[in-house]
XYZ file of C-alpha atoms in Angstrom:
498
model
C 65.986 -67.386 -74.003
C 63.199 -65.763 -75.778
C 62.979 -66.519 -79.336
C 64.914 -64.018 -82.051
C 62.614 -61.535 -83.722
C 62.302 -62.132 -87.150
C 62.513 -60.038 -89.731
C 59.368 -58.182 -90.531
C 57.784 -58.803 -86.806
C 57.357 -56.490 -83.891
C 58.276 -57.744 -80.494
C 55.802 -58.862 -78.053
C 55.287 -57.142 -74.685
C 54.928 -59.270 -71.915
C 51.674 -60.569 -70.917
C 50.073 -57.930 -68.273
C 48.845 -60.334 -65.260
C 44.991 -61.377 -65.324
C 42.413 -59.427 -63.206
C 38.732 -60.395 -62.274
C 37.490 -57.619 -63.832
C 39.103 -55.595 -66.730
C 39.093 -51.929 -67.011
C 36.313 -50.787 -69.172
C 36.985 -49.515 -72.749
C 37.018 -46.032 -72.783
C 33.630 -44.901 -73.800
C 31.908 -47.724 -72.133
C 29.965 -50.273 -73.651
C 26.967 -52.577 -73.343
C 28.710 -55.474 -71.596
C 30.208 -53.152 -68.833
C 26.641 -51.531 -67.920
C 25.034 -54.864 -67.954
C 28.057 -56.247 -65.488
C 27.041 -53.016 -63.418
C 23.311 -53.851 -62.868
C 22.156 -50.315 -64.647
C 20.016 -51.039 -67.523
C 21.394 -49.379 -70.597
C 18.768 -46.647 -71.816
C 17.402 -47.339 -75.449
C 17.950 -44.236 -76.453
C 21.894 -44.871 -75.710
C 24.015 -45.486 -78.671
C 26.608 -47.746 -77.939
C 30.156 -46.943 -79.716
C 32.759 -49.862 -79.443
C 36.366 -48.792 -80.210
C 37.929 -50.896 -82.287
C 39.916 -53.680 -80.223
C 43.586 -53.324 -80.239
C 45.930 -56.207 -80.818
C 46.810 -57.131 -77.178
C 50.466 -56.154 -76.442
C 50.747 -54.216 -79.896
C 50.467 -50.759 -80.899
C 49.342 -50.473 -84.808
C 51.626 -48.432 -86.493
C 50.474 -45.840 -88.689
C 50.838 -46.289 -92.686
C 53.052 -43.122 -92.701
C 55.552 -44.286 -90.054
C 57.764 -46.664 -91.919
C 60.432 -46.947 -88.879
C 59.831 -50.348 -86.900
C 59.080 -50.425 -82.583
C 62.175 -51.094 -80.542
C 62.223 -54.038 -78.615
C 63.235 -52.550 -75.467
C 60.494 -49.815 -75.036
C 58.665 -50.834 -71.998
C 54.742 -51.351 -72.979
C 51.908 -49.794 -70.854
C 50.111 -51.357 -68.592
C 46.579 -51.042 -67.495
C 45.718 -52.098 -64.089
C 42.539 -52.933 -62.941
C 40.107 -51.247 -61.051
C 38.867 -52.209 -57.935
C 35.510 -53.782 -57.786
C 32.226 -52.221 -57.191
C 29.721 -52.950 -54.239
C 26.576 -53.671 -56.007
C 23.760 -51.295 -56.319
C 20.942 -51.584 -53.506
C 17.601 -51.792 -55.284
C 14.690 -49.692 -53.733
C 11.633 -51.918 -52.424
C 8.914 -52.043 -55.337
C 5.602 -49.896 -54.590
C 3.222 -51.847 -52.701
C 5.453 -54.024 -50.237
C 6.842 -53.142 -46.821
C 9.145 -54.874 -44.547
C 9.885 -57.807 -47.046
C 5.213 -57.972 -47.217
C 2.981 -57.104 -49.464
C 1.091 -54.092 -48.225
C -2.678 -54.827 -48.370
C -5.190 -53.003 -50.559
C -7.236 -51.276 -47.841
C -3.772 -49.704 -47.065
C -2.364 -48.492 -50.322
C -5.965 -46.934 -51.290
C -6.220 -45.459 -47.628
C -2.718 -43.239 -48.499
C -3.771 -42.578 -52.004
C -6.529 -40.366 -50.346
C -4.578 -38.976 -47.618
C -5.759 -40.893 -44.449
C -2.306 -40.719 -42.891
C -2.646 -36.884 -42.316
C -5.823 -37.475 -41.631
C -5.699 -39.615 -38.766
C -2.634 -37.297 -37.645
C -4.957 -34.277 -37.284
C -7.292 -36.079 -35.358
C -5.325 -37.551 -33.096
C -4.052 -33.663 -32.189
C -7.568 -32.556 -31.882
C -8.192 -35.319 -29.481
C -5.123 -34.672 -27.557
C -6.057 -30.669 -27.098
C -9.541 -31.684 -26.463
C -8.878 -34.203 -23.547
C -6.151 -31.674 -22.160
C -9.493 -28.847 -22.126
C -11.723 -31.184 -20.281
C -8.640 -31.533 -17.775
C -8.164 -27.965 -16.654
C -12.517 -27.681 -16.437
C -12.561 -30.408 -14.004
C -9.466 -29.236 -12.307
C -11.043 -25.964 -12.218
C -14.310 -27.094 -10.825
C -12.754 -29.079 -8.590
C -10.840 -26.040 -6.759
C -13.761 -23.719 -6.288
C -14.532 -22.117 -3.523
C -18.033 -22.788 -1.635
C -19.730 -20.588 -0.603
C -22.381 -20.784 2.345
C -25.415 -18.314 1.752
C -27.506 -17.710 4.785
C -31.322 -16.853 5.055
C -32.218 -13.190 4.637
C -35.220 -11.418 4.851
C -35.326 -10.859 8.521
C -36.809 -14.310 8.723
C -36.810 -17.128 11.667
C -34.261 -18.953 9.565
C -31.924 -16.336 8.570
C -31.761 -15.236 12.608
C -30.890 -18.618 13.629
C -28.378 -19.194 10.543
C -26.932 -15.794 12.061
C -26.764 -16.920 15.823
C -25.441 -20.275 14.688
C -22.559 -18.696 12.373
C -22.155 -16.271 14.936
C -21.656 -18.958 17.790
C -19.164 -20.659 15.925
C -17.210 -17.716 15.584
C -16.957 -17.009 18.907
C -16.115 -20.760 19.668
C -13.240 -20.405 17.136
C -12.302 -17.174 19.451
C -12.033 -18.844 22.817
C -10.150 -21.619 22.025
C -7.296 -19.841 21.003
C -7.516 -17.769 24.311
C -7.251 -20.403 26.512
C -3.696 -20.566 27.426
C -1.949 -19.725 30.721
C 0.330 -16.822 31.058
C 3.233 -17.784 33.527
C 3.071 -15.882 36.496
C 5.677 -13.479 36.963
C 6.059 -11.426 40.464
C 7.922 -7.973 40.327
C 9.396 -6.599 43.183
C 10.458 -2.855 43.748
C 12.880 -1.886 46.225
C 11.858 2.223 45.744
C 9.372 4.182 46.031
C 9.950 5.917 42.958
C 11.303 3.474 40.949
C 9.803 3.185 37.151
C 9.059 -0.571 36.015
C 8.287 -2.477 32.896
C 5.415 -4.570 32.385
C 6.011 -7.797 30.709
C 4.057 -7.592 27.427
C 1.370 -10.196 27.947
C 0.047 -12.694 25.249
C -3.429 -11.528 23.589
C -4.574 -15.206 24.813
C -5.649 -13.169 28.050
C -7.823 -10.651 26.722
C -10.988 -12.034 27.411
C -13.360 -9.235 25.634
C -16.749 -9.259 26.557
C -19.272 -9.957 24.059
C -20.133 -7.126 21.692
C -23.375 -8.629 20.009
C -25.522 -6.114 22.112
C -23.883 -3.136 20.958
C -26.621 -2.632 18.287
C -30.536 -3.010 19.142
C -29.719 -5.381 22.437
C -31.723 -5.372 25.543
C -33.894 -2.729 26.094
C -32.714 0.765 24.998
C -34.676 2.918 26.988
C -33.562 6.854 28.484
C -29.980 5.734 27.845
C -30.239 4.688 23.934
C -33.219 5.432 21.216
C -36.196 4.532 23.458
C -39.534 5.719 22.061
C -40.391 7.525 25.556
C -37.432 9.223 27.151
C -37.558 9.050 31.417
C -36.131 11.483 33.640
C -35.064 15.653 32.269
C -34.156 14.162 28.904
C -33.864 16.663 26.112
C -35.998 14.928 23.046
C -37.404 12.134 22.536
C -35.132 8.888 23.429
C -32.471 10.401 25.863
C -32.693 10.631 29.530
C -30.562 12.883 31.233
C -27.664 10.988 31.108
C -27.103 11.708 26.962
C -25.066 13.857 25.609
C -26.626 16.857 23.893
C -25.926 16.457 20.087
C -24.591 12.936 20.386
C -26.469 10.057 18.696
C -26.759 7.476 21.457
C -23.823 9.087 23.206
C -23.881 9.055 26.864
C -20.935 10.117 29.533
C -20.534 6.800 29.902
C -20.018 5.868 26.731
C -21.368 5.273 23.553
C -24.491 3.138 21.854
C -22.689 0.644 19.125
C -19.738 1.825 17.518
C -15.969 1.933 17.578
C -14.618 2.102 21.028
C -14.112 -0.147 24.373
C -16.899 -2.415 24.952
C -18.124 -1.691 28.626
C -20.853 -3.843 31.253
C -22.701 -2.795 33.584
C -22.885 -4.745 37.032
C -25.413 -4.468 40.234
C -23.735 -5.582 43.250
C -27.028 -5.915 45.165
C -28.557 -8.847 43.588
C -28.272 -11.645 41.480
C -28.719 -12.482 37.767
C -32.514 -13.247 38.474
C -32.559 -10.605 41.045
C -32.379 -11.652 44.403
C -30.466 -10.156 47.303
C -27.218 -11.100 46.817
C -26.140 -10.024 50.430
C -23.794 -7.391 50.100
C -23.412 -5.348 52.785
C -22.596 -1.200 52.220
C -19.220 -0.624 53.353
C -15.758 -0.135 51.698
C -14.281 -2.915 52.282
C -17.094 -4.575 51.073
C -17.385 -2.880 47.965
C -13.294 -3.040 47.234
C -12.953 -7.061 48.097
C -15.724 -7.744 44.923
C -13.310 -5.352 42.673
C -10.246 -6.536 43.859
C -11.545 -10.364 43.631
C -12.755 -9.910 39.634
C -9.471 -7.795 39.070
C -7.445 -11.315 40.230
C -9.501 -13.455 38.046
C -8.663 -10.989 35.400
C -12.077 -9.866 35.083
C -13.299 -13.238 33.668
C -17.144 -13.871 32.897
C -16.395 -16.628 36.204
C -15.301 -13.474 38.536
C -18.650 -11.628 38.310
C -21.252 -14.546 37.503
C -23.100 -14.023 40.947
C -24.134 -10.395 39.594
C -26.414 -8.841 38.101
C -25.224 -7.657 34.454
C -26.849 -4.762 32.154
C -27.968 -6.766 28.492
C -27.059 -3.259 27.056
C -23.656 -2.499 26.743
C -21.416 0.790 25.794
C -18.840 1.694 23.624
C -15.838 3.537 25.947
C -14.701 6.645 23.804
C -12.961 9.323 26.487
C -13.978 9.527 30.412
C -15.217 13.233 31.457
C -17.653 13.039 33.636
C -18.890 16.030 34.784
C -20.594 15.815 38.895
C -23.940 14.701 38.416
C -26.549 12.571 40.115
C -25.212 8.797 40.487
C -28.450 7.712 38.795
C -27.178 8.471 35.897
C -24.674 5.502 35.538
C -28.042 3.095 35.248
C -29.369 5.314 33.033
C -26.987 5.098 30.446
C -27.039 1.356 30.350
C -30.917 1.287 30.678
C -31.244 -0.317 33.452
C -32.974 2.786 35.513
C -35.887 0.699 36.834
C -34.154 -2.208 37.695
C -31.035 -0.764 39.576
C -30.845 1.514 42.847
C -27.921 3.723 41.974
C -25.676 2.463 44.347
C -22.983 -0.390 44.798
C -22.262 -0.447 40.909
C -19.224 -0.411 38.714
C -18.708 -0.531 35.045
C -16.114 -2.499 33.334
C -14.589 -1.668 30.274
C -11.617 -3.684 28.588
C -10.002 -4.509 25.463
C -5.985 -4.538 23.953
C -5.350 -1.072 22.560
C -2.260 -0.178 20.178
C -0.784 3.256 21.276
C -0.019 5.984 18.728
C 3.492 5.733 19.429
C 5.997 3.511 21.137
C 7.073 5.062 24.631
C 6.079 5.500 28.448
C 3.036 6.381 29.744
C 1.045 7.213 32.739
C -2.286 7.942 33.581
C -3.833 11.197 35.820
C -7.353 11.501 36.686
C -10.121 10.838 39.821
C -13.291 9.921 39.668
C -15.988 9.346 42.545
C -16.414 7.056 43.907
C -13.844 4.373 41.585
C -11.101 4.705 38.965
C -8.775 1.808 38.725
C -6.654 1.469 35.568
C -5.437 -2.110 34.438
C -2.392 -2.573 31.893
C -1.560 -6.552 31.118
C -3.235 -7.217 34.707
C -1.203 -4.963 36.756
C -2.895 -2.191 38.494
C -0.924 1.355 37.162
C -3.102 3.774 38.924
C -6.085 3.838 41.644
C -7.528 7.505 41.228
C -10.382 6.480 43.178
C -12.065 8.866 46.348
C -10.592 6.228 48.554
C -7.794 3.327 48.051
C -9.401 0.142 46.416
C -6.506 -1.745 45.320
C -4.808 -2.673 48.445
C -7.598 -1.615 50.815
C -6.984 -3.197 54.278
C -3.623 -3.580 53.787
C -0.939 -2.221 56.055
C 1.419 -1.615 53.060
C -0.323 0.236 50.104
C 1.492 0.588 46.943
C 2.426 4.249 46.677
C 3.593 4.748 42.723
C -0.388 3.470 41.742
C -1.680 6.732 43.821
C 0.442 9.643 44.052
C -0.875 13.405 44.172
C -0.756 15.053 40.976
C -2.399 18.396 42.190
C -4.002 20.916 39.854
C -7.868 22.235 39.309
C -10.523 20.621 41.487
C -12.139 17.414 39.333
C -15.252 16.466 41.540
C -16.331 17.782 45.059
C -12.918 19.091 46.925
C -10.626 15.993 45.343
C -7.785 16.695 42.587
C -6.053 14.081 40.149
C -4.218 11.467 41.097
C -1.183 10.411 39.082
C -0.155 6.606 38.664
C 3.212 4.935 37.864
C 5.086 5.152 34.390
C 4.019 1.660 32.038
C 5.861 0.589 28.738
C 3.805 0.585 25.476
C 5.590 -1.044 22.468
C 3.231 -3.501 21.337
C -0.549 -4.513 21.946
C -1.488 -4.309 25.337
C -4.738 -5.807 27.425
C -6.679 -2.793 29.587
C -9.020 -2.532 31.977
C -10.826 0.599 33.248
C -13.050 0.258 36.605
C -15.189 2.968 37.291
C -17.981 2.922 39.490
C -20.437 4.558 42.773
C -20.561 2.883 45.660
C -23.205 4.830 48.824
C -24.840 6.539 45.777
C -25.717 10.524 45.370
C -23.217 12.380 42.942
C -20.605 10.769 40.535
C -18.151 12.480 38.138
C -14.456 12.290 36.997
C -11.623 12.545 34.385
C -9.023 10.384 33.072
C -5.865 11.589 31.189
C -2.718 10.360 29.642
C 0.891 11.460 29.692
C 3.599 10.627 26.651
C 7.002 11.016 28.617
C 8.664 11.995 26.095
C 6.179 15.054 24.933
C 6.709 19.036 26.117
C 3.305 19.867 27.920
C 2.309 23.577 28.649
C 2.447 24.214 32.479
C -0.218 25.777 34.692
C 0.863 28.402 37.173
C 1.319 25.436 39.804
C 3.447 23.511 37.676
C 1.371 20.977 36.278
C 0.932 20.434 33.010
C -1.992 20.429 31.207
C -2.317 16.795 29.438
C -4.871 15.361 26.701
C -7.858 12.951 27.657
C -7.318 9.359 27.103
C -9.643 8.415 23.932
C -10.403 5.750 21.865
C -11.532 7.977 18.720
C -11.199 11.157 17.295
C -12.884 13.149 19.487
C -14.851 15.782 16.530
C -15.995 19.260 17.300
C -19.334 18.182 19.730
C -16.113 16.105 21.698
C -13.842 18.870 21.814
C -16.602 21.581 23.053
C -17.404 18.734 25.459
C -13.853 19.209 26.909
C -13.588 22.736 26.588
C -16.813 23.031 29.165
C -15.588 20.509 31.537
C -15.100 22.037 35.186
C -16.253 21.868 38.493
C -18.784 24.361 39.844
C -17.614 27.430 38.181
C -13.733 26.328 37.503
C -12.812 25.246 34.148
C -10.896 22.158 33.914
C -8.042 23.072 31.320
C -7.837 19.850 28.800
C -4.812 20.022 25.939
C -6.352 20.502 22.572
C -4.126 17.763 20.711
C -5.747 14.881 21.850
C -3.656 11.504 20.873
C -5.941 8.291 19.865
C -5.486 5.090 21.254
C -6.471 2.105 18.641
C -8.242 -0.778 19.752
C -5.833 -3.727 18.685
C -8.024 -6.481 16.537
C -6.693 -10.054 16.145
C -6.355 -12.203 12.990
C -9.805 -13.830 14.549
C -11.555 -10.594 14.692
């Protein structure tokens, strides 16, 4: 038992348990900072509260009435303890170091933007000399040839210019599979397989311009024969620069050669003999080689070429074919042909077919297939006991040359690009002339009184006023030739190598 309370005493509360760390006066106080780690400020006044008697309350002079016993005294529990305060590195040490001299004075002045700026400036500078080399490194060369009309710049120009060409034939040296089509009628229409552009072996074109000898046929200095001014034999055009019937000097237009059965390419007697058969087994041997250089390499060739435009040919001396290809005093005018080729684009999609005559040959080529002989006799099949009658039908119509009409050939598909060859040509000599035309199925022709209608030439270029008065005066002897006015124009198809 707890001992009585005497008289005159207050009782005592029990003792409050012990804690590692009492709860701080209130106010504070110097010993509870310092336990803290804060330093106490100077200027701080420190205020302790007077310290009360542990477990008693001290009663106030006017309260004369004594504590109870039983009143439960408070209690003040402790507070938990504090981490302790992490203390910031001192100036002048890193990573647990002292940081040297050089280092602290280089920051005082501001070396670490410094060296920050020029590291950027290095970066963007090395970046620049990237792209210039990159740059550099992508441009295009370019190869500058000799001018002046010197030696050198006429060999650099035949040397670029053979490579070219090079580049050219070795893409057009694959085979086309042969295909045979048979018709069962007479009248039947067919379709020509659109051949590959790897068979259209043009001849070459670098004469056009200033090749060979000009002569009566081109700009010659001293015209030969009738000409009309200076330059142009009788085979020009009047009003044409460097036209002829037979085409046209340089240009636009389907390159055409000149060959001389007679004799050779260093002009000997080649043996041919004068006769039709003769004269149709050389055309229909170079037509079955497809006209290559191979088919015709034991013949004489014209340097000069001519640019094919339209064929309208009025009957004239057959002297006039050499003429125009300036090869006059080197050629008899007989036993030649001309060859023209090239891939043409029509105007629109659709069947065709050809009408025309010419004397003494007019054979018409599409993708290797003949599609009309309009020649004064039959050249394609000549010989043979069964002709081909859809390549040579009678069209009727005006008188073209002599006492002959057209001829009308078989209907031919042109959708796309499309190889042609045109043979015309004199064979005993004495007169030539002709006409070739074209027919759109699809188009509405006007209609002579004998029913035939009254087509457009076939041309390679806008045919102009001089061409159109050209037409409009074609006849033979003293009948007009009636030509339609809206003349459509046949493109010549370049390649990606042209």
């Amino acid at each position: 038992m707890p001992d009585p309370i005497q008289p005159g005493e207050l009782p005592q509360p029990p003792t409050a348990p012990s804690s590692p760390r009492p709860f701080p006066p209130s106010g504070g106080g110097a010993a509870y900072a310092s336990n803290l780690g804060y330093p106490v400020q100077p200027a701080w006044e420190m205020h302790t509260p007077p310290q009360a008697t542990a477990g008693r309350a001290t009663p106030s002079s006017s309260d004369s009435q004594p504590i109870h016993a039983e009143e439960t005294p408070i209690v003040v529990e402790a507070l938990p303890e504090l981490p302790s305060p992490i203390r910031p590195p001192s100036t002048g040490s890193f990573a647990g170091k002292q940081m040297p001299g050089w280092l602290l004075a280089w920051r005082k002045i501001g070396g670490g933007s410094l060296t920050a700026s020029l590291l950027i400036h290095i970066g963007l500078l090395f970046a620049a000399g990237l792209v210039v080399v990159v740059s550099q490194g992508m441009e295009k060369r370019v190869d500058f040839l000799p001018g002046g009309g010197t030696q050198q710049g006429a060999q650099a120009s035949s040397e670029m210019q053979h490579q070219v060409q090079q580049k050219k034939r070795s893409s057009l040296n694959k085979a086309l599979p042969m295909q045979k089509l048979v018709s069962k009628s007479l009248t039947a229409e067919i379709t020509l397989p659109d051949a590959p552009l790897s068979l259209v072996d043009l001849p070459d074109a670098s004469s056009f311009i200033g090749a060979g000898k000009i002569g009566s046929g081109g700009f010659g200095t001293a015209g030969a024969g009738g000409g009309f001014g200076s330059g142009f034999g009788s085979g020009a055009v009047k009003g044409f620069s460097g036209m002829t019937f037979f085409g046209k000097l340089g240009g636009e237009g389907m390159p055409g050669t000149f060959y001389d059965l007679k004799q050779t390419p260093d002009r000997k007697v080649t043996g041919y003999t004068d006769s039709e058969a003769a004269y149709a087994e050389i055309i229909n041997n170079a037509a079955n080689k497809k006209f290559a250089p191979e088919a015709m390499k034991g013949f004489y060739k014209a340097s000069q070429q001519m640019s094919f435009t339209f064929l309208a040919i009025p009957n004239m001396s057959a002297n006039e074919g050499p003429k125009a290809f300036a090869v006059e005093q080197e050629v008899e005018p007989r036993a030649w042909f001309v060859h023209y080729t090239t891939s043409i684009q029509a105007p629109e999609p659709g069947d065709y077919r050809f009408v025309g005559f010419f004397d003494d040959a007019l054979l018409v080529y599409i993708n290797n297939k003949p599609v009309i002989d309009a020649s004064w006799y039959p050249i394609n099949d000549h010989g043979e006991k069964k002709r081909d009658p859809e390549i040579r039908q009678d069209f009727g119509g005006p008188l073209i040359s002599g006492n002959r009409h057209a001829y009308v050939g078989r209907w031919f598909k042109l959708n796309s690009p499309a190889r042609i060859d045109i043979v015309i040509g004199e064979r005993p000599g004495g007169r030539v002339g002709g006409l070739l035309l074209i027919q759109n199925k699809k188009k509405k022709y006007v209609l002579r009184a004998d029913g035939t209608p009254i087509l457009p030439v076939f041309a390679m270029s806008p045919l102009g006023m001089e061409g159109s008065k050209r037409l409009s005066e074609f006849k033979n002897g003293d009948v007009p030739f009636e030509i339609a006015p809206d003349t459509p124009v046949f493109k010549m198809w370049k390649s990606a190598f042209d």
